[in-house]
Amino acid sequence: MALRSNPTLRQRRLGAELRRMREQAGLGGSQLARMLGISPGQMTQMETAKIGVSPERLRTVASACNCANQPLIDALANMASERGKGWWEEYRGALTIDFLEVAELESHAARLTICTTTYIPGLLQTRDYASAVFARIFPPLPQQDIEARTAFRIKRQEVVRSVPLKVFVHEAALRMQFGGPRVLADQLGALLHLSEQPGISVRVVPFAVDTFPGSGENLTFAEGSVPELDTIQMDVTQGALFFDSPADLTKHRAIFSRLDSTSLPEEGSRDFIRSVVKDVKTAYA
């Protein structure tokens, strides 16, 4: 069997869940391999997603590990049976891998919750605003790269049409003028419109909230088909980081719960955004 050179995010997650299942059972890799009748090398390759695992083999692993979490087993079996490539694959080679993995994560999420402190969430950005965000990167990107990244971001927004989305936007992000006041005013107008669409919730965290968990970070909490398959994605200067350990999931569930209790309600958030629009428009009145 040929080894995968670049396993996808989903394939790596499936391998990680196999390893987690084995470790929770207190089994070593060689020990489980003997029970399955495969080599230790094959066991390692399955857990590192270098080779695939069939739904049948996955259920055999779960049985050997005495895993009784049937919803998780079924969800992992569904992951193992996935075939075909996602739309983002057409951008492979044109964009860095983290762009593709973020799109892959979003496309398989049952629900998305986002917190941003420096810019409007990408899934709700206008084309001009998104282009201005990419244009501010240093050293500057070639214009063709800015256009490719912007087109990719706009295509990702199709996710919004089918996945429930909740966003927490800090006041700092509402006032950051990527592209100047006219671009920002248009962006805030689009944000107001989107906030009234079914399945989209926009909540504002004003400066008046003196401290809140997750400040300074741009986070996405992607819910899986079962809670064990939830994932946290964090934007960093170098790209995107992904976290899925039980401890990280517990921590970030608490962060988003706190945001839910401290941010403005939806209608109050819309009123707040309208007030910011008025402030911005005075810059070019």
Backbone as numpy.savetxt, mean C-alpha at the origin, in Angstrom:
# Nx Ny Nz CAx CAy CAz Cx Cy Cz
12.89 -27.52 -12.01 12.05 -26.32 -12.01 12.93 -25.07 -12.01
12.64 -24.14 -12.95 13.44 -22.92 -13.03 13.16 -22.03 -11.83
14.23 -21.41 -11.34 14.09 -20.51 -10.20 13.64 -19.14 -10.67
12.77 -18.51 -9.89 12.36 -17.14 -10.20 13.50 -16.20 -9.89
13.77 -15.28 -10.78 14.83 -14.30 -10.53 14.32 -13.10 -9.76
13.05 -12.74 -10.00 12.46 -11.57 -9.34 11.04 -11.89 -8.87
10.90 -12.58 -7.74 9.55 -12.88 -7.23 8.77 -11.60 -6.98
7.47 -11.65 -7.23 6.64 -10.48 -6.98 6.39 -10.31 -5.49
5.80 -9.18 -5.14 5.46 -8.90 -3.75 4.54 -9.97 -3.19
3.53 -10.37 -3.96 2.58 -11.39 -3.51 3.27 -12.74 -3.34
4.15 -13.08 -4.27 4.86 -14.35 -4.18 5.76 -14.37 -2.95
6.42 -13.26 -2.67 7.28 -13.19 -1.48 6.44 -13.28 -0.21
5.26 -12.68 -0.22 4.40 -12.73 0.96 3.93 -14.16 1.22
3.60 -14.88 0.16 3.18 -16.26 0.30 4.30 -17.09 0.92
5.52 -16.89 0.43 6.66 -17.60 1.00 6.89 -17.25 2.46
6.73 -15.96 2.78 6.92 -15.52 4.17 5.87 -16.14 5.09
4.64 -16.28 4.59 3.59 -16.89 5.41 3.85 -18.38 5.62
4.44 -19.05 4.64 4.82 -20.45 4.82 5.89 -20.57 5.92
6.85 -19.68 5.86 7.90 -19.70 6.89 7.32 -19.41 8.27
6.42 -18.43 8.33 5.80 -18.07 9.61 4.99 -19.24 10.15
4.29 -19.94 9.28 3.50 -21.09 9.68 4.41 -22.18 10.26
5.54 -22.40 9.59 6.50 -23.42 10.05 7.09 -23.03 11.41
7.47 -21.76 11.55 8.08 -21.32 12.80 7.10 -21.38 13.96
5.84 -21.04 13.70 4.83 -21.11 14.75 4.59 -22.55 15.20
4.88 -23.50 14.31 4.74 -24.92 14.66 5.99 -25.45 15.36
7.02 -24.60 15.46 8.25 -25.03 16.12 9.07 -26.00 15.29
8.93 -25.95 13.97 9.64 -26.87 13.09 10.79 -26.17 12.39
11.91 -26.87 12.23 13.01 -26.38 11.44 12.74 -26.66 9.97
13.44 -25.94 9.10 13.23 -26.12 7.67 13.52 -27.54 7.20
14.61 -28.11 7.68 14.98 -29.47 7.28 13.97 -30.48 7.81
13.48 -30.24 9.03 12.51 -31.15 9.64 11.21 -31.17 8.84
10.71 -29.99 8.47 9.48 -29.93 7.69 9.69 -30.52 6.30
10.86 -30.28 5.72 11.15 -30.83 4.39 11.07 -32.36 4.41
11.60 -32.97 5.45 11.54 -34.44 5.56 10.11 -34.91 5.65
9.29 -34.18 6.41 7.89 -34.55 6.56 7.15 -34.46 5.23
7.57 -33.51 4.38 6.91 -33.31 3.09 7.51 -34.18 1.99
8.66 -34.78 2.27 9.32 -35.61 1.26 10.03 -34.80 0.20
10.51 -33.60 0.57 11.26 -32.76 -0.36 12.61 -32.45 0.26
13.50 -31.84 -0.51 14.82 -31.50 0.00 14.76 -30.21 0.81
15.69 -30.02 1.76 15.75 -28.76 2.51 15.90 -27.56 1.57
16.63 -27.76 0.46 16.79 -26.67 -0.49 15.47 -26.25 -1.10
14.63 -27.22 -1.42 13.31 -26.90 -1.96 12.46 -26.16 -0.95
12.58 -26.55 0.31 11.82 -25.87 1.36 12.24 -24.40 1.44
13.54 -24.17 1.39 14.05 -22.80 1.43 13.59 -22.02 0.22
13.62 -22.64 -0.95 13.21 -21.96 -2.17 11.72 -21.61 -2.15
10.89 -22.45 -1.53 9.48 -22.14 -1.39 9.29 -20.94 -0.48
10.02 -20.93 0.62 9.84 -19.84 1.59 10.42 -18.52 1.11
11.37 -18.56 0.18 11.93 -17.33 -0.38 11.31 -16.99 -1.73
10.27 -17.74 -2.11 9.52 -17.51 -3.34 10.36 -17.69 -4.60
11.44 -18.43 -4.50 12.24 -18.72 -5.69 11.55 -19.77 -6.57
10.72 -20.59 -5.94 9.87 -21.52 -6.70 8.44 -21.37 -6.20
7.49 -21.78 -7.03 6.10 -21.66 -6.64 5.66 -22.80 -5.75
4.48 -22.64 -5.19 3.89 -23.70 -4.38 2.44 -23.85 -4.83
2.01 -25.06 -5.07 0.64 -25.31 -5.52 -0.32 -25.20 -4.34
-1.60 -24.96 -4.60 -2.57 -24.93 -3.50 -2.57 -26.25 -2.71
-2.39 -27.37 -3.43 -2.37 -28.67 -2.76 -1.16 -28.79 -1.83
0.01 -28.37 -2.33 1.21 -28.43 -1.49 1.06 -27.50 -0.29
0.44 -26.35 -0.50 0.26 -25.41 0.61 -0.59 -26.04 1.70
-1.67 -26.71 1.31 -2.53 -27.34 2.31 -1.80 -28.48 3.01
-0.91 -29.14 2.31 -0.11 -30.19 2.94 0.83 -29.60 3.98
1.43 -28.46 3.64 2.30 -27.76 4.59 1.50 -27.35 5.82
0.30 -26.80 5.61 -0.53 -26.36 6.73 -0.88 -27.54 7.63
-1.19 -28.68 7.03 -1.52 -29.87 7.82 -0.31 -30.35 8.62
0.87 -30.35 7.98 2.08 -30.78 8.67 2.42 -29.85 9.83
2.04 -28.58 9.70 2.32 -27.59 10.75 1.18 -27.49 11.76
0.17 -28.35 11.60 -0.99 -28.34 12.51 -1.67 -26.97 12.57
-1.69 -26.28 11.44 -2.35 -24.98 11.37 -3.86 -25.20 11.27
-4.59 -24.64 12.20 -6.05 -24.80 12.23 -6.79 -23.55 11.77
-6.04 -22.56 11.28 -6.65 -21.30 10.84 -7.15 -21.48 9.40
-8.36 -22.02 9.25 -8.85 -22.35 7.92 -9.02 -21.14 7.01
-9.55 -20.01 7.51 -9.64 -18.84 6.62 -8.28 -18.42 6.07
-7.23 -18.47 6.89 -5.89 -18.12 6.42 -5.41 -19.13 5.39
-5.63 -20.41 5.67 -5.19 -21.46 4.73 -5.88 -21.28 3.39
-7.18 -21.02 3.41 -7.93 -20.83 2.16 -7.41 -19.60 1.40
-7.13 -18.52 2.14 -6.64 -17.30 1.51 -5.26 -17.53 0.87
-4.41 -18.27 1.56 -3.08 -18.57 1.02 -3.20 -19.50 -0.19
-4.13 -20.44 -0.15 -4.34 -21.33 -1.29 -4.80 -20.54 -2.51
-5.64 -19.54 -2.28 -6.07 -18.68 -3.38 -4.89 -17.91 -3.96
-4.00 -17.42 -3.08 -2.81 -16.74 -3.55 -1.95 -17.68 -4.38
-1.82 -18.92 -3.93 -0.98 -19.90 -4.63 -1.54 -20.24 -6.01
-2.84 -20.09 -6.18 -3.47 -20.45 -7.45 -3.51 -19.29 -8.44
-3.08 -18.10 -8.02 -3.14 -16.93 -8.90 -2.23 -17.12 -10.11
-2.76 -16.75 -11.26 -2.01 -16.83 -12.51 -2.19 -15.52 -13.28
-1.34 -15.31 -14.24 -1.45 -14.10 -15.05 -0.68 -12.94 -14.45
-0.57 -11.89 -15.22 0.19 -10.71 -14.81 -0.74 -9.52 -14.63
-0.38 -8.66 -13.71 -1.16 -7.46 -13.48 -0.83 -6.37 -14.50
-1.70 -5.36 -14.58 -1.50 -4.29 -15.55 -0.17 -3.57 -15.37
0.32 -3.53 -14.13 1.56 -2.82 -13.84 2.78 -3.45 -14.51
2.68 -4.70 -14.92 3.83 -5.37 -15.52 4.27 -4.72 -16.83
3.38 -4.01 -17.49 3.76 -3.34 -18.73 4.75 -2.20 -18.47
4.87 -1.80 -17.20 5.80 -0.73 -16.85 7.13 -1.27 -16.32
7.25 -2.61 -16.25 8.49 -3.19 -15.73 9.65 -2.82 -16.66
10.71 -2.30 -16.08 11.84 -1.83 -16.85 11.80 -0.33 -17.09
10.58 0.23 -17.09 10.43 1.67 -17.29 10.39 2.41 -15.96
9.91 1.72 -14.90 9.83 2.30 -13.57 10.56 1.40 -12.58
10.94 1.95 -11.45 11.60 1.14 -10.44 10.60 0.16 -9.82
11.12 -0.90 -9.23 10.29 -2.00 -8.76 9.29 -1.57 -7.70
9.63 -0.57 -6.88 8.71 -0.18 -5.81 7.40 0.38 -6.36
7.44 1.04 -7.53 6.20 1.53 -8.15 5.28 0.35 -8.46
5.85 -0.70 -9.03 5.06 -1.87 -9.42 4.49 -2.57 -8.20
5.29 -2.65 -7.14 4.84 -3.38 -5.95 3.73 -2.64 -5.21
3.78 -1.31 -5.22 2.69 -0.55 -4.61 1.39 -0.81 -5.37
1.46 -0.80 -6.69 0.26 -1.07 -7.50 -0.24 -2.49 -7.26
0.67 -3.43 -7.13 0.29 -4.82 -6.87 -0.41 -4.94 -5.53
0.14 -4.27 -4.51 -0.47 -4.30 -3.19 -1.89 -3.73 -3.23
-2.04 -2.58 -3.86 -3.35 -1.93 -3.92 -4.38 -2.77 -4.67
-3.94 -3.43 -5.74 -4.89 -4.17 -6.58 -5.47 -5.39 -5.87
-4.78 -5.90 -4.86 -5.25 -7.09 -4.15 -5.87 -6.74 -2.78
-5.90 -5.46 -2.44 -6.40 -5.06 -1.12 -7.92 -5.12 -1.07
-8.44 -5.50 0.09 -9.88 -5.47 0.32 -10.33 -4.08 0.75
-9.42 -3.32 1.35 -9.70 -1.96 1.81 -8.35 -1.26 1.99
-8.31 0.05 1.69 -7.09 0.83 1.84 -7.33 1.99 2.80
-6.41 2.18 3.73 -6.43 3.33 4.63 -5.07 4.00 4.53
-5.09 5.31 4.27 -3.86 6.04 3.98 -3.73 7.24 4.90
-2.51 7.52 5.33 -2.20 8.72 6.10 -1.04 9.43 5.42
-1.23 10.71 5.06 -0.14 11.48 4.46 0.04 12.80 5.20
1.29 13.21 5.30 1.60 14.46 6.01 2.30 15.47 5.13
2.72 15.08 3.92 3.46 16.01 3.07 2.82 16.26 1.72
1.90 15.41 1.30 1.25 15.62 0.01 -0.10 14.89 -0.01
-0.94 15.27 -0.96 -2.23 14.61 -1.13 -1.96 13.16 -1.55
-2.69 12.19 -1.01 -2.45 10.79 -1.38 -2.45 10.58 -2.90
-1.51 9.76 -3.38 -1.37 9.55 -4.81 -2.64 9.11 -5.50
-3.46 8.30 -4.83 -4.69 7.80 -5.43 -5.73 8.90 -5.64
-5.50 10.08 -5.07 -6.45 11.18 -5.19 -5.83 12.41 -5.85
-4.65 12.27 -6.42 -3.96 13.41 -7.02 -4.46 13.70 -8.44
-4.49 14.99 -8.80 -4.75 15.37 -10.18 -3.47 15.14 -10.99
-3.60 15.14 -12.31 -2.43 14.92 -13.16 -1.39 16.03 -12.96
-1.83 17.29 -12.92 -0.88 18.39 -12.77 -0.17 18.34 -11.42
-0.93 18.01 -10.38 -0.34 17.93 -9.04 0.66 16.78 -8.98
0.29 15.61 -9.51 1.19 14.46 -9.50 2.47 14.77 -10.26
2.35 15.42 -11.40 3.52 15.79 -12.19 4.42 16.74 -11.41
3.81 17.68 -10.66 4.60 18.62 -9.86 5.31 17.91 -8.72
4.67 16.89 -8.13 5.30 16.12 -7.06 6.56 15.43 -7.59
6.47 14.82 -8.76 7.63 14.13 -9.33 8.69 15.13 -9.81
8.26 16.31 -10.22 9.21 17.31 -10.72 10.07 17.88 -9.60
9.64 17.75 -8.35 10.40 18.32 -7.24 11.52 17.40 -6.76
11.60 16.17 -7.31 12.64 15.23 -6.89 14.01 15.75 -7.28
14.99 15.56 -6.39 16.35 16.00 -6.66 17.31 14.82 -6.54
18.23 14.66 -7.48 18.40 15.47 -8.70 17.20 15.32 -9.62
16.95 16.34 -10.43 15.75 16.36 -11.27 15.66 15.16 -12.20
14.43 14.68 -12.39 14.18 13.57 -13.31 14.05 14.10 -14.74
14.43 13.30 -15.73 14.15 13.67 -17.13 12.64 13.81 -17.33
12.24 14.67 -18.22 10.81 14.91 -18.44 10.07 13.63 -18.80
10.69 12.74 -19.57 10.01 11.50 -19.94 9.75 10.61 -18.73
10.65 10.66 -17.73 10.43 9.88 -16.51 9.30 10.48 -15.68
9.22 11.80 -15.64 8.12 12.47 -14.93 6.79 12.08 -15.55
6.75 12.08 -16.88 5.52 11.74 -17.58 5.13 10.28 -17.36
6.13 9.38 -17.36 5.84 7.96 -17.14 5.32 7.72 -15.73
5.93 8.36 -14.74 5.49 8.19 -13.36 4.10 8.78 -13.15
3.85 9.92 -13.78 2.54 10.54 -13.65 1.46 9.67 -14.28
1.72 9.14 -15.48 0.74 8.28 -16.16 0.46 7.03 -15.32
1.50 6.48 -14.71 1.34 5.30 -13.88 0.48 5.62 -12.65
0.72 6.76 -12.05 -0.06 7.15 -10.86 -1.53 7.35 -11.22
-1.79 7.97 -12.35 -3.17 8.18 -12.77 -3.87 6.85 -13.04
-3.15 5.89 -13.63 -3.75 4.59 -13.88 -4.03 3.86 -12.57
-3.18 4.03 -11.57 -3.42 3.41 -10.26 -4.74 3.87 -9.66
-5.18 5.04 -10.03 -6.39 5.59 -9.43 -7.64 4.82 -9.80
-7.54 3.93 -10.79 -8.68 3.07 -11.11 -9.03 2.18 -9.92
-8.05 1.96 -9.02 -8.29 1.17 -7.82 -9.40 1.80 -6.99
-9.43 3.12 -6.97 -10.40 3.84 -6.13 -11.83 3.46 -6.50
-12.04 3.04 -7.72 -13.40 2.74 -8.16 -13.93 1.44 -7.58
-13.05 0.59 -7.09 -13.52 -0.72 -6.63 -13.13 -1.07 -5.19
-12.21 -0.33 -4.60 -11.73 -0.64 -3.26 -12.11 0.48 -2.30
-12.78 0.18 -1.18 -13.08 1.22 -0.19 -11.79 1.92 0.26
-11.82 3.24 0.28 -10.63 4.03 0.56 -10.91 5.06 1.64
-10.09 5.06 2.68 -10.16 6.09 3.70 -8.79 6.77 3.77
-8.79 8.09 3.74 -7.51 8.81 3.82 -7.55 9.82 4.95
-6.44 9.91 5.65 -6.22 10.94 6.67 -5.14 11.86 6.11
-5.49 13.12 5.92 -4.57 14.08 5.32 -4.26 15.17 6.33
-2.98 15.35 6.62 -2.59 16.40 7.55 -2.71 17.77 6.88
-2.98 18.79 7.68 -3.11 20.14 7.15 -1.86 20.57 6.38
-0.70 20.10 6.82 0.55 20.44 6.12 0.48 20.00 4.67
-0.10 18.81 4.42 -0.22 18.31 3.05 -1.20 19.15 2.24
-2.24 19.66 2.90 -3.21 20.49 2.20 -2.61 21.81 1.76
-1.60 22.29 2.48 -1.05 23.61 2.19 0.27 23.57 1.41
0.86 22.41 1.26 2.11 22.28 0.51 1.83 22.57 -0.97
2.52 23.57 -1.54 2.16 24.04 -2.88 3.02 23.40 -3.96
2.78 22.13 -4.23 3.41 21.49 -5.37 2.79 22.07 -6.64
3.61 22.67 -7.47 3.11 23.26 -8.71 2.56 24.66 -8.57
2.54 25.21 -7.37 2.05 26.57 -7.18 0.59 26.61 -6.75
0.10 27.81 -6.41 -1.25 27.94 -5.84 -2.37 27.51 -6.78
-2.26 27.74 -8.08 -3.34 27.35 -8.98 -3.48 25.82 -9.05
-2.34 25.14 -9.16 -2.36 23.68 -9.19 -2.92 23.14 -7.88
-2.51 23.75 -6.76 -3.00 23.29 -5.46 -4.50 23.53 -5.32
-4.96 24.69 -5.75 -6.40 24.98 -5.65 -7.21 23.97 -6.46
-6.75 23.66 -7.65 -7.44 22.65 -8.47 -7.40 21.29 -7.78
-6.26 20.95 -7.17 -6.13 19.68 -6.48 -7.09 19.60 -5.29
-7.19 20.67 -4.53 -8.09 20.66 -3.38 -9.55 20.58 -3.82
-9.86 21.21 -4.95 -11.21 21.11 -5.49 -11.53 19.67 -5.88
-10.55 19.00 -6.50 -10.75 17.60 -6.87 -10.88 16.73 -5.63
-10.12 17.04 -4.60 -10.19 16.28 -3.35 -11.57 16.40 -2.73
-12.13 17.61 -2.75 -13.48 17.82 -2.23 -14.49 16.99 -3.01
-14.38 17.00 -4.32 -15.30 16.23 -5.16 -15.19 14.74 -4.85
-13.96 14.22 -4.77 -13.76 12.80 -4.51 -14.27 12.41 -3.13
-14.16 13.34 -2.17 -14.58 13.03 -0.79 -16.07 12.78 -0.70
-16.81 13.18 -1.71 -18.26 12.99 -1.70 -18.69 11.76 -2.50
-17.71 11.03 -3.05 -18.02 9.86 -3.85 -18.18 8.64 -2.95
-19.05 7.70 -3.34 -19.24 6.48 -2.54 -17.94 5.71 -2.39
-17.68 5.23 -1.18 -16.51 4.41 -0.94 -15.24 5.17 -0.63
-15.31 6.52 -0.64 -14.13 7.33 -0.36 -14.41 8.22 0.85
-13.53 8.14 1.85 -13.65 8.96 3.05 -12.38 9.79 3.20
-12.55 11.09 3.35 -11.41 11.99 3.53 -11.55 12.67 4.88
-10.53 12.52 5.71 -10.51 13.11 7.05 -9.26 13.97 7.20
-9.40 15.15 7.76 -8.29 16.08 7.91 -7.77 16.07 9.35
-6.44 16.08 9.48 -5.78 16.25 10.77 -5.21 17.67 10.79
-5.86 18.61 11.49 -5.39 20.00 11.47 -4.16 20.21 12.36
-3.49 21.34 12.13 -2.35 21.69 12.96 -2.73 21.75 14.44
-4.00 22.04 14.73 -4.46 22.16 16.11 -4.30 20.86 16.89
-4.22 19.73 16.19 -3.92 18.46 16.86 -2.42 18.44 17.09
-2.01 18.67 18.35 -0.59 18.93 18.60 0.32 17.74 18.31
-0.12 16.56 18.61 0.68 15.37 18.30 -0.24 14.25 17.87
0.26 13.39 17.03 -0.51 12.21 16.64 0.46 11.13 16.17
0.13 9.88 16.40 1.02 8.80 15.99 1.13 8.74 14.48
2.32 8.40 13.99 2.52 8.32 12.55 2.88 9.63 11.92
3.03 10.71 12.72 3.37 12.01 12.16 4.73 11.94 11.47
4.83 12.61 10.34 6.07 12.61 9.59 6.20 11.44 8.63
5.23 10.51 8.64 5.28 9.36 7.76 4.08 9.36 6.82
4.28 8.82 5.63 3.19 8.62 4.68 2.94 7.12 4.62
1.80 6.69 5.13 1.53 5.27 5.35 0.29 4.80 4.59
0.34 3.56 4.17 -0.83 2.89 3.61 -1.03 1.59 4.36
-2.25 1.36 4.84 -2.61 0.10 5.48 -3.53 -0.62 4.51
-3.01 -1.69 3.92 -3.78 -2.46 2.94 -4.32 -3.71 3.61
-5.64 -3.79 3.71 -6.26 -4.96 4.34 -6.32 -6.11 3.34
-5.92 -7.29 3.80 -5.98 -8.48 2.96 -7.33 -9.16 3.08
-7.44 -10.33 2.47 -8.71 -11.07 2.53 -8.96 -11.62 3.93
-7.89 -11.76 4.73 -7.99 -12.09 6.15 -7.03 -11.17 6.89
-7.27 -10.87 8.17 -6.40 -9.92 8.88 -4.93 -10.29 8.87
-4.62 -11.58 8.88 -3.21 -12.01 8.90 -2.46 -11.57 7.65
-3.20 -11.26 6.58 -2.55 -10.87 5.33 -2.61 -9.37 5.08
-2.89 -8.59 6.13 -2.79 -7.14 6.03 -1.32 -6.76 5.79
-1.11 -5.58 5.21 0.25 -5.10 4.92 0.33 -3.61 5.15
1.45 -3.15 5.69 1.72 -1.71 5.80 2.75 -1.34 4.77
2.48 -0.25 4.05 3.46 0.28 3.10 3.82 1.69 3.52
5.11 1.99 3.57 5.59 3.30 3.98 6.40 3.93 2.85
6.10 5.18 2.52 6.89 5.92 1.53 8.14 6.46 2.20
9.28 6.24 1.58 10.54 6.81 2.04 11.23 7.40 0.82
12.27 8.20 1.07 12.98 8.86 -0.03 13.49 7.85 -1.06
13.92 6.69 -0.58 14.49 5.68 -1.47 13.44 4.86 -2.20
12.16 5.00 -1.86 11.12 4.22 -2.52 10.02 3.82 -1.56
9.72 2.54 -1.50 8.63 2.03 -0.65 9.13 0.89 0.22
8.68 0.88 1.47 8.99 -0.20 2.39 7.68 -0.92 2.73
7.77 -2.23 2.95 6.59 -3.03 3.27 6.82 -3.78 4.58
5.78 -3.81 5.43 5.86 -4.49 6.72 4.63 -5.37 6.90
4.86 -6.59 7.41 3.71 -7.48 7.59 3.82 -8.37 8.81
4.77 -8.10 9.72 4.87 -8.92 10.92 3.67 -8.64 11.82
3.26 -9.61 12.63 2.14 -9.38 13.55 2.35 -8.15 14.44
3.58 -7.92 14.89 3.86 -6.77 15.75 3.65 -5.46 14.99
4.13 -5.39 13.75 3.95 -4.18 12.95 2.48 -3.94 12.64
1.75 -4.99 12.35 0.32 -4.84 12.05 -0.43 -4.33 13.27
-0.13 -4.86 14.44 -0.78 -4.42 15.68 -0.48 -2.95 15.94
0.78 -2.57 15.78 1.19 -1.19 16.01 0.44 -0.23 15.09
0.37 -0.55 13.81 -0.24 0.38 12.87 -1.76 0.36 12.92
-2.35 -0.73 13.36 -3.79 -0.70 13.60 -4.09 0.32 14.70
-3.24 0.36 15.72 -3.41 1.31 16.81 -3.21 2.74 16.31
-2.23 2.95 15.42 -1.98 4.28 14.87 -3.21 4.79 14.12
-3.77 3.95 13.25 -4.92 4.39 12.47 -6.17 4.53 13.33
-6.27 3.74 14.38 -7.40 3.90 15.30 -7.31 5.26 16.00
-6.11 5.65 16.38 -5.91 6.95 17.02 -6.22 8.08 16.04
-5.80 7.94 14.79 -6.11 8.95 13.79 -7.61 9.09 13.62
-8.31 7.98 13.66 -9.75 7.99 13.49 -10.43 8.78 14.60
-9.84 8.76 15.78 -10.46 9.44 16.93 -10.05 10.91 17.04
-8.94 11.31 16.40 -8.44 12.68 16.54 -8.68 13.56 15.32
-8.93 12.97 14.15 -9.12 13.77 12.94 -10.53 14.33 12.89
-10.73 15.33 12.05 -12.04 15.93 11.88 -13.00 14.95 11.21
-14.29 15.05 11.49 -15.26 14.19 10.79 -15.31 14.57 9.31
-15.98 13.78 8.50 -15.96 13.99 7.06 -16.48 15.37 6.66
-17.63 15.77 7.15 -18.16 17.07 6.75 -17.30 18.20 7.29
-16.82 18.05 8.53 -15.91 19.04 9.08 -14.62 19.13 8.27
-14.18 18.00 7.75 -12.98 17.98 6.92 -13.21 18.73 5.61
-14.39 18.53 5.02 -14.70 19.26 3.78 -14.74 20.76 4.03
-15.34 21.17 5.15 -15.36 22.59 5.48 -13.94 23.13 5.65
-13.10 22.34 6.28 -11.71 22.76 6.50 -10.99 22.91 5.16
-11.17 21.94 4.26 -10.52 22.01 2.95 -11.01 23.24 2.18
-12.30 23.55 2.27 -12.83 24.74 1.61 -12.14 26.00 2.13
-11.88 26.05 3.44 -11.21 27.22 4.01 -9.78 27.34 3.50
-9.12 26.20 3.30 -7.76 26.23 2.76 -7.78 26.70 1.31
-8.80 26.26 0.55 -8.92 26.70 -0.84 -9.03 28.22 -0.90
-9.81 28.81 -0.01 -9.94 30.26 0.02 -8.60 30.91 0.29
-7.84 30.36 1.22 -6.52 30.91 1.54 -5.59 30.83 0.33
-5.64 29.71 -0.34 -4.74 29.49 -1.50 -5.11 30.44 -2.62
-6.39 30.62 -2.87 -6.82 31.45 -3.99 -6.46 32.92 -3.80
-6.27 33.35 -2.56 -5.85 34.73 -2.35 -4.45 34.98 -2.90
-3.68 33.89 -3.12 -2.32 34.04 -3.65 -2.32 34.46 -5.11
-3.42 34.21 -5.84 -3.45 34.63 -7.24 -4.72 35.39 -7.59
-5.40 35.89 -6.55 -6.63 36.66 -6.79 -6.31 37.97 -7.47
